[in-house]
Short mmCIF file of C-alpha atoms in Angstrom, two decimals:
data_model
loop_
_atom_site.label_atom_id
_atom_site.label_comp_id
_atom_site.label_asym_id
_atom_site.label_seq_id
_atom_site.Cartn_x
_atom_site.Cartn_y
_atom_site.Cartn_z
CA MET J 1 10.54 7.89 -266.34
CA THR J 2 9.07 6.36 -263.19
CA ARG J 3 5.52 7.12 -262.12
CA ALA J 4 5.52 8.31 -258.53
CA THR J 5 2.56 7.90 -256.20
CA PRO J 6 0.52 11.09 -256.58
CA ALA J 7 0.45 13.33 -253.50
CA ARG J 8 -2.49 15.39 -254.78
CA HIS J 9 -6.19 14.89 -254.20
CA GLY J 10 -7.43 15.70 -257.69
CA PRO J 11 -9.26 13.39 -260.10
CA LEU J 12 -7.70 10.27 -261.54
CA LEU J 13 -8.40 11.28 -265.15
CA SER J 14 -8.56 14.62 -266.94
CA VAL J 15 -9.93 14.57 -270.49
CA VAL J 16 -8.71 17.52 -272.56
CA VAL J 17 -10.79 18.38 -275.63
CA ALA J 18 -9.49 21.12 -277.94
CA CYS J 19 -12.38 22.63 -279.94
CA ARG J 20 -12.82 25.04 -282.81
CA ASP J 21 -16.21 25.61 -284.45
CA GLU J 22 -17.65 22.26 -283.33
CA ALA J 23 -21.09 23.46 -282.19
CA GLU J 24 -22.86 21.08 -284.56
CA VAL J 25 -21.30 17.92 -283.09
CA LEU J 26 -20.62 18.93 -279.48
CA PRO J 27 -23.96 17.85 -277.92
CA GLU J 28 -23.60 14.33 -279.34
CA PHE J 29 -19.92 14.20 -278.45
CA HIS J 30 -20.49 15.35 -274.86
CA ALA J 31 -23.30 12.86 -274.30
CA THR J 32 -21.14 10.05 -275.70
CA LEU J 33 -18.15 11.09 -273.59
CA LEU J 34 -20.21 11.19 -270.39
CA ALA J 35 -21.63 7.74 -271.11
CA ASP J 36 -18.17 6.28 -271.73
CA LEU J 37 -16.67 7.95 -268.65
CA ARG J 38 -19.14 6.01 -266.49
CA ARG J 39 -16.91 3.01 -267.17
CA VAL J 40 -14.04 4.78 -265.40
CA ASP J 41 -14.79 3.82 -261.82
CA ARG J 42 -12.82 6.68 -260.26
CA CYS J 43 -13.31 10.45 -260.39
CA TRP J 44 -12.62 12.40 -263.57
CA GLU J 45 -12.95 15.84 -265.13
CA ILE J 46 -13.39 17.22 -268.66
CA VAL J 47 -11.40 20.27 -269.75
CA TYR J 48 -12.72 21.87 -272.93
CA ALA J 49 -10.30 24.34 -274.56
CA ASP J 50 -12.10 26.56 -277.08
CA ASP J 51 -9.62 27.71 -279.72
CA GLY J 52 -11.35 30.95 -280.69
CA SER J 53 -14.52 29.44 -282.15
CA ARG J 54 -16.80 31.70 -284.18
CA ASP J 55 -19.95 29.61 -284.08
CA GLY J 56 -21.93 28.57 -281.00
CA THR J 57 -19.16 26.39 -279.53
CA ALA J 58 -18.35 28.74 -276.62
CA ASP J 59 -22.00 29.01 -275.54
CA THR J 60 -22.42 25.23 -275.74
CA LEU J 61 -19.33 24.63 -273.62
CA ARG J 62 -20.43 27.15 -271.01
CA ALA J 63 -23.76 25.31 -270.77
CA PHE J 64 -21.91 22.03 -270.21
CA ALA J 65 -19.83 23.61 -267.41
CA ALA J 66 -22.90 25.17 -265.77
CA ALA J 67 -24.65 21.80 -265.70
CA ASP J 68 -21.73 19.75 -264.31
CA SER J 69 -19.02 20.88 -261.89
CA ARG J 70 -16.66 18.28 -263.37
CA VAL J 71 -16.61 20.18 -266.68
CA VAL J 72 -14.20 23.10 -267.20
CA CYS J 73 -14.37 25.49 -270.15
CA LEU J 74 -11.34 27.52 -271.26
CA SER J 75 -12.00 30.37 -273.70
CA LEU J 76 -8.86 31.05 -275.73
CA GLY J 77 -7.90 33.21 -278.65
CA ARG J 78 -7.36 31.53 -282.01
CA ARG J 79 -3.88 30.10 -281.40
CA GLY J 80 -4.11 26.65 -282.96
CA LYS J 81 -5.08 23.19 -281.77
CA ASP J 82 -1.74 22.36 -280.15
CA ALA J 83 -1.74 25.59 -278.13
CA ALA J 84 -5.28 24.74 -276.99
CA MET J 85 -4.10 21.25 -276.01
CA ALA J 86 -1.22 22.77 -274.03
CA ALA J 87 -3.61 25.17 -272.26
CA GLY J 88 -5.89 22.28 -271.38
CA LEU J 89 -2.93 20.26 -270.13
CA ALA J 90 -1.81 23.15 -267.91
CA ARG J 91 -5.31 23.34 -266.39
CA ALA J 92 -5.80 19.57 -266.00
CA ALA J 93 -5.62 18.32 -262.41
CA GLY J 94 -5.74 14.57 -263.03
CA ASP J 95 -3.14 11.95 -262.24
CA CYS J 96 -3.32 11.14 -265.96
CA VAL J 97 -4.48 13.26 -268.89
CA ALA J 98 -6.19 12.07 -272.09
CA PHE J 99 -6.50 14.11 -275.30
CA VAL J 100 -9.58 13.56 -277.47
CA ASP J 101 -10.96 15.32 -280.57
CA ALA J 102 -14.54 16.56 -280.43
CA ASP J 103 -15.57 15.28 -283.89
CA LEU J 104 -16.22 11.70 -282.69
CA GLN J 105 -13.44 10.28 -284.85
CA HIS J 106 -11.71 9.27 -281.61
CA PRO J 107 -13.82 6.58 -279.89
CA THR J 108 -14.14 7.68 -276.28
CA ALA J 109 -15.08 4.10 -275.38
CA LEU J 110 -11.30 3.51 -275.39
CA LEU J 111 -10.79 5.79 -272.38
CA ALA J 112 -11.57 3.10 -269.79
CA PRO J 113 -9.13 0.57 -271.38
CA MET J 114 -6.52 3.33 -271.65
CA VAL J 115 -6.89 4.13 -267.96
CA ALA J 116 -6.56 0.40 -267.21
CA GLN J 117 -3.25 0.34 -269.11
CA TYR J 118 -2.08 3.40 -267.18
CA GLU J 119 -2.90 1.66 -263.92
CA ARG J 120 -0.80 -1.29 -265.09
CA GLY J 121 2.20 1.05 -265.12
CA PHE J 122 2.31 2.49 -268.64
CA GLU J 123 3.16 6.19 -268.73
CA GLN J 124 1.85 6.83 -272.25
CA VAL J 125 -1.11 5.03 -273.80
CA MET J 126 -1.43 5.85 -277.50
CA ALA J 127 -4.51 5.12 -279.59
CA ARG J 128 -3.51 3.83 -283.01
CA ARG J 129 -5.69 3.55 -286.12
CA ARG J 130 -5.92 -0.12 -286.99
CA HIS J 131 -6.21 0.26 -290.78
CA VAL J 132 -3.28 1.88 -292.60
CA HIS J 133 -5.54 2.65 -295.59
CA SER J 134 -8.01 4.76 -293.61
CA GLY J 135 -8.92 8.24 -294.84
CA ARG J 136 -8.05 9.94 -298.12
CA ALA J 137 -5.14 8.71 -300.27
CA ASP J 138 -3.49 12.15 -300.44
CA ARG J 139 -3.62 12.45 -296.66
CA ARG J 140 -1.98 9.03 -296.29
CA PHE J 141 0.74 10.05 -298.73
CA GLY J 142 1.30 13.33 -296.88
CA SER J 143 1.48 11.48 -293.57
CA ARG J 144 4.20 9.16 -294.87
CA ALA J 145 6.18 12.08 -296.27
CA PHE J 146 5.90 13.91 -292.95
CA HIS J 147 7.09 10.85 -291.01
CA LEU J 148 10.13 10.67 -293.28
CA LEU J 149 10.85 14.36 -292.77
CA THR J 150 10.76 14.04 -289.00
CA ARG J 151 13.30 11.23 -289.19
CA ILE J 152 15.54 13.09 -291.66
CA LEU J 153 15.44 16.52 -290.03
CA CYS J 154 14.51 16.01 -286.41
CA ASP J 155 15.51 12.49 -285.35
CA VAL J 156 12.07 12.00 -283.77
CA GLU J 157 10.31 8.63 -283.95
CA LEU J 158 6.59 9.03 -284.67
CA LEU J 159 4.63 5.82 -284.52
CA GLU J 160 2.57 5.62 -287.70
CA GLY J 161 -1.18 5.53 -287.16
CA THR J 162 -0.99 7.46 -283.88
CA GLY J 163 -1.88 11.10 -283.35
CA ASP J 164 -3.15 13.36 -280.60
CA PHE J 165 -5.49 10.70 -279.16
CA ARG J 166 -3.45 9.48 -276.22
CA LEU J 167 -3.26 9.32 -272.44
CA VAL J 168 -0.19 10.45 -270.49
CA GLY J 169 0.71 10.08 -266.83
CA ARG J 170 1.39 13.09 -264.61
CA PRO J 171 5.23 12.88 -264.82
CA VAL J 172 5.01 12.89 -268.65
CA ALA J 173 2.50 15.76 -268.53
CA ASP J 174 4.75 17.81 -266.25
CA ALA J 175 7.78 17.11 -268.45
CA ALA J 176 5.81 18.35 -271.48
CA LEU J 177 4.70 21.50 -269.66
CA ALA J 178 8.35 22.22 -268.85
CA ARG J 179 9.10 22.56 -272.60
CA PRO J 180 6.91 25.49 -273.73
CA GLY J 181 9.02 26.01 -276.85
CA GLN J 182 7.67 22.71 -278.23
CA HIS J 183 3.97 23.28 -277.51
CA SER J 184 3.28 24.03 -281.18
CA TYR J 185 3.53 20.28 -281.88
CA MET J 186 2.37 18.28 -278.89
CA ARG J 187 2.53 14.90 -280.60
CA GLY J 188 6.22 15.35 -281.39
CA LEU J 189 6.85 16.61 -277.88
CA PHE J 190 5.29 13.54 -276.29
CA ALA J 191 7.21 11.29 -278.70
CA SER J 192 10.48 12.87 -277.56
CA LEU J 193 9.85 12.11 -273.88
CA PRO J 194 11.19 8.80 -272.55
CA SER J 195 8.40 6.71 -271.08
CA ARG J 196 6.99 3.21 -270.89
CA SER J 197 4.39 3.19 -273.66
CA VAL J 198 1.61 1.01 -275.02
CA CYS J 199 -0.71 1.19 -278.05
CA VAL J 200 -4.44 0.49 -278.10
CA ASP J 201 -5.78 -0.10 -281.64
CA TYR J 202 -9.03 1.32 -283.03
CA ASP J 203 -10.81 1.60 -286.38
CA TRP J 204 -10.76 4.88 -288.28
CA ARG J 205 -14.12 6.53 -288.90
CA PRO J 206 -15.22 9.81 -290.54
CA ARG J 207 -16.37 12.94 -288.74
CA ALA J 208 -19.83 12.68 -287.20
CA ALA J 209 -20.80 16.22 -288.28
CA GLY J 210 -19.39 19.55 -289.35
CA ARG J 211 -16.44 20.27 -291.61
CA SER J 212 -12.75 19.76 -290.94
CA ALA J 213 -10.60 22.89 -290.70
CA TRP J 214 -7.61 20.93 -292.05
CA GLY J 215 -7.39 21.68 -295.75
CA THR J 216 -4.27 20.93 -297.78
CA VAL J 217 -2.72 24.39 -297.27
CA ALA J 218 -3.44 24.33 -293.55
CA LEU J 219 -1.86 20.88 -293.22
CA VAL J 220 1.29 21.98 -295.06
CA ARG J 221 1.66 25.04 -292.84
CA TYR J 222 1.07 22.93 -289.77
CA GLY J 223 3.68 20.42 -290.94
CA VAL J 224 6.32 23.14 -291.29
CA ARG J 225 5.53 24.48 -287.81
CA ALA J 226 5.65 20.95 -286.42
CA LEU J 227 9.08 20.34 -287.93
CA MET J 228 10.36 23.59 -286.46
CA ALA J 229 9.01 22.61 -283.04
CA CYS J 230 10.64 19.17 -283.24
CA ARG J 231 13.96 20.80 -284.07
CA THR J 232 14.01 22.80 -280.84
CA SER J 233 15.18 19.72 -278.94
CA SER J 234 17.40 18.35 -281.73
CA PRO J 235 21.21 18.66 -281.40
CA THR J 236 21.61 18.76 -285.19
CA PRO J 237 22.20 22.05 -287.10
CA SER J 238 19.38 24.56 -287.29
CA LEU J 239 16.64 24.13 -289.86
CA THR J 240 16.92 26.35 -292.96
CA PRO J 241 14.53 26.82 -295.90
CA GLY J 242 17.02 25.09 -298.17
CA ALA J 243 17.16 22.10 -295.87
CA VAL J 244 13.37 21.90 -295.84
CA VAL J 245 13.17 21.96 -299.65
CA THR J 246 15.90 19.35 -300.04
CA ALA J 247 14.37 17.07 -297.42
CA CYS J 248 10.89 17.51 -298.89
CA GLU J 249 12.15 16.49 -302.32
CA GLU J 250 13.86 13.44 -300.82
CA ALA J 251 10.76 12.52 -298.85
CA MET J 252 8.47 12.90 -301.86
CA VAL J 253 10.65 10.61 -303.99
CA THR J 254 11.00 8.08 -301.20
CA ALA J 255 7.33 8.13 -300.19
CA GLU J 256 6.21 7.35 -303.73
CA SER J 257 8.03 4.02 -303.52
CA VAL J 258 7.02 3.16 -299.98
CA SER J 259 4.54 0.29 -299.77
CA ALA J 260 2.51 -0.62 -296.72
CA SER J 261 5.08 -3.23 -295.73
CA ALA J 262 8.06 -0.97 -296.36
CA ALA J 263 6.48 1.72 -294.17
CA ARG J 264 8.03 -0.09 -291.21
CA VAL J 265 11.10 2.03 -291.91
CA VAL J 266 9.42 4.98 -290.22
CA ARG J 267 7.86 3.01 -287.39
CA LYS J 268 9.26 1.62 -284.20
CA PRO J 269 10.06 -2.11 -284.23
CA GLU J 270 7.12 -4.51 -284.41
CA LEU J 271 5.21 -4.41 -281.15
CA ARG J 272 4.19 -7.49 -279.20
CA PRO J 273 0.72 -7.65 -277.64
CA PRO J 274 0.53 -8.46 -273.92
CA SER J 275 -1.01 -11.87 -273.39
CA THR J 276 -3.74 -10.49 -271.12
CA ALA J 277 -5.01 -7.59 -273.24
CA PRO J 278 -6.40 -8.36 -276.72
CA GLY J 279 -5.98 -5.53 -279.19
CA VAL J 280 -3.32 -3.81 -277.10
CA ARG J 281 0.30 -3.56 -278.19
CA SER J 282 3.16 -2.37 -276.06
CA THR J 283 6.53 -0.78 -276.70
CA SER J 284 9.26 0.16 -274.31
CA GLY J 285 10.17 3.84 -273.97
CA ARG J 286 13.40 5.20 -275.35
#
């Protein structure tokens, strides 16, 4: 996928932030984001997508938009984070689009280096957690099992340690928008798009405030929906409940014996850091 010279006159960078019930942390997040965007020396915009919040999130976002014309607030029904990300992507006018969570677990200080990598010609810039043992042990186990399932059932390569925190160029964004059937799992959709990609490493950190909506049951349901979304572009036979159960059993057995070094089975080949960018690792698109 080759990045063409943009013919539009919009901002360089659009930052899409999907929110649900984040009123407690939003003021700190917004102030931090604005401070970090000052390091991006070209114009930008922030697109907040409110996924049916029931606290004061909507009012807070409207106040942000009223105070700054570069801030856009989308009020959505409760459709899920990925649907909110897709809505924000559809509204974004930038030459490149970054996705950031509002809980301050994603360091927005990385946005300027990510934009710099985009301007070097990379079409996807993925933020990757530096420590494989970050977060809860059961979540790490579930993540490994899910990566195995995507390989077994969907033939989709998901780079371990990466998530929704990424920046994509306009051609990649437009290609994603052209596949609405896969908008229920945006990470898998972006992974399926051929592009020249690079990783920027960061350290995991806990939420700054508030409570996560991702309990165990919610994560399992989300995983099933994600697998179904990944299958929409797969040429292999359709996914059936029996196939899910069989694959889950296989993944559970396999994941129990996977060590940190053996986890390379579900990752792309070892990435080589460019000589001019410490902490940045690149990989060629498929």
